[in-house]
């Protein structure tokens, strides 16, 4: 995690969505996340690998109806990093909403 709570590992759109989905459940099946995001197996695998290498996601495998399934869950570290990242995003949004309206008039910024 970087200073200020923004985390470049989490911030990428697909990884942010993966963490958001996993934050709401104990675990989710790889195929469910893939289908929800609308990405290929290889794209999801790439993002999951980065989250796993950061220690944010735990993978577990189980056989269901004779087929091996992969389940993902946020680790304690991943949950903390996601919550810190979301908090920073919320602060940024609140700041933007409360900032004075800024316009560009003839190349000069006015407030």
Tab-separated table of C-alpha atoms in Angstrom:
chain	number	residue	atom	x	y	z
A	1	UNK	CA	0.000	0.000	0.000
A	2	UNK	CA	1.290	3.469	-0.822
A	3	UNK	CA	1.168	6.652	1.215
A	4	UNK	CA	-2.276	8.146	1.389
A	5	UNK	CA	-4.043	4.811	1.101
A	6	UNK	CA	-4.070	4.640	-2.705
A	7	UNK	CA	-2.869	1.237	-3.783
A	8	UNK	CA	-1.662	0.786	-7.375
A	9	UNK	CA	-2.211	-2.977	-7.133
A	10	UNK	CA	-5.899	-2.474	-6.324
A	11	UNK	CA	-6.524	0.671	-8.375
A	12	UNK	CA	-6.588	-0.984	-11.813
A	13	UNK	CA	-10.288	-1.192	-12.797
A	14	UNK	CA	-10.554	-4.995	-13.017
A	15	UNK	CA	-8.644	-5.535	-9.769
A	16	UNK	CA	-10.732	-2.883	-8.033
A	17	UNK	CA	-13.886	-4.700	-9.164
A	18	UNK	CA	-12.496	-8.065	-8.049
A	19	UNK	CA	-11.722	-6.685	-4.595
A	20	UNK	CA	-15.135	-5.014	-4.395
A	21	UNK	CA	-16.894	-8.279	-5.230
A	22	UNK	CA	-14.801	-10.272	-2.779
A	23	UNK	CA	-15.267	-7.707	-0.005
A	24	UNK	CA	-18.980	-8.505	0.063
A	25	UNK	CA	-18.598	-12.291	0.416
A	26	UNK	CA	-16.436	-14.878	2.143
A	27	UNK	CA	-15.371	-16.309	-1.218
A	28	UNK	CA	-16.439	-16.404	-4.853
A	29	UNK	CA	-15.871	-18.908	-7.634
A	30	UNK	CA	-13.446	-17.900	-10.390
A	31	UNK	CA	-16.054	-18.418	-13.124
A	32	UNK	CA	-18.586	-16.217	-11.358
A	33	UNK	CA	-16.100	-13.365	-11.124
A	34	UNK	CA	-15.017	-13.894	-14.742
A	35	UNK	CA	-18.600	-13.798	-15.990
A	36	UNK	CA	-19.521	-10.784	-13.857
A	37	UNK	CA	-16.526	-8.817	-15.139
A	38	UNK	CA	-17.037	-10.047	-18.696
A	39	UNK	CA	-13.369	-10.961	-19.158
A	40	UNK	CA	-11.552	-14.056	-20.369
A	41	UNK	CA	-9.980	-16.668	-18.108
A	42	UNK	CA	-6.509	-15.390	-19.010
A	43	UNK	CA	-7.334	-11.752	-18.215
A	44	UNK	CA	-8.837	-12.680	-14.857
A	45	UNK	CA	-5.918	-15.009	-14.093
A	46	UNK	CA	-3.455	-12.173	-14.726
A	47	UNK	CA	-5.253	-9.846	-12.311
A	48	UNK	CA	-5.748	-12.551	-9.689
A	49	UNK	CA	-2.038	-13.412	-9.893
A	50	UNK	CA	-1.116	-9.781	-9.156
A	51	UNK	CA	-3.511	-9.658	-6.207
A	52	UNK	CA	-2.183	-13.002	-4.965
A	53	UNK	CA	1.457	-11.870	-5.247
A	54	UNK	CA	0.572	-8.776	-3.179
A	55	UNK	CA	-0.945	-11.050	-0.531
A	56	UNK	CA	-4.444	-9.641	-1.079
A	57	UNK	CA	-6.221	-12.725	-2.426
A	58	UNK	CA	-6.217	-16.365	-1.369
A	59	UNK	CA	-6.983	-19.081	-3.906
A	60	UNK	CA	-8.423	-22.438	-2.974
A	61	UNK	CA	-9.423	-25.327	-5.186
A	62	UNK	CA	-12.181	-27.852	-4.701
A	63	UNK	CA	-13.835	-30.530	-6.795
A	64	UNK	CA	-17.509	-29.812	-7.448
A	65	UNK	CA	-19.543	-32.245	-9.558
A	66	UNK	CA	-16.329	-33.940	-10.738
A	67	UNK	CA	-14.871	-30.602	-11.929
A	68	UNK	CA	-12.142	-28.675	-10.196
A	69	UNK	CA	-13.210	-25.154	-9.227
A	70	UNK	CA	-11.094	-22.266	-8.019
A	71	UNK	CA	-12.419	-20.061	-5.249
A	72	UNK	CA	-11.078	-16.623	-4.389
A	73	UNK	CA	-11.258	-14.744	-1.124
A	74	UNK	CA	-9.730	-11.557	0.222
A	75	UNK	CA	-7.054	-12.055	2.833
A	76	UNK	CA	-7.082	-9.927	5.976
A	77	UNK	CA	-4.324	-7.823	4.382
A	78	UNK	CA	-6.327	-7.552	1.155
A	79	UNK	CA	-9.457	-6.473	2.988
A	80	UNK	CA	-7.524	-3.787	4.903
A	81	UNK	CA	-5.849	-2.532	1.709
A	82	UNK	CA	-9.173	-2.427	-0.147
A	83	UNK	CA	-10.896	-0.558	2.683
A	84	UNK	CA	-8.031	1.975	2.857
A	85	UNK	CA	-8.151	2.440	-0.919
A	86	UNK	CA	-11.916	2.979	-0.894
A	87	UNK	CA	-11.573	5.477	1.963
A	88	UNK	CA	-9.068	7.492	-0.075
A	89	UNK	CA	-11.368	7.406	-3.112
A	90	UNK	CA	-14.278	8.590	-0.951
A	91	UNK	CA	-12.131	11.457	0.394
A	92	UNK	CA	-11.190	12.434	-3.149
A	93	UNK	CA	-14.831	12.441	-4.267
A	94	UNK	CA	-15.915	14.464	-1.221
A	95	UNK	CA	-13.143	16.966	-1.844
A	96	UNK	CA	-14.103	17.301	-5.505
A	97	UNK	CA	-17.754	17.842	-4.608
A	98	UNK	CA	-16.936	20.542	-2.072
A	99	UNK	CA	-14.321	22.339	-4.188
A	100	UNK	CA	-15.252	25.625	-5.826
A	101	UNK	CA	-16.362	25.416	-9.418
A	102	UNK	CA	-13.383	25.972	-11.708
A	103	UNK	CA	-13.693	27.159	-15.302
A	104	UNK	CA	-11.217	27.747	-18.080
A	105	UNK	CA	-11.793	31.180	-19.581
A	106	UNK	CA	-9.535	32.044	-22.488
A	107	UNK	CA	-6.772	29.762	-21.264
A	108	UNK	CA	-6.860	31.116	-17.702
A	109	UNK	CA	-8.300	29.091	-14.871
A	110	UNK	CA	-10.749	31.006	-12.688
A	111	UNK	CA	-12.419	30.066	-9.451
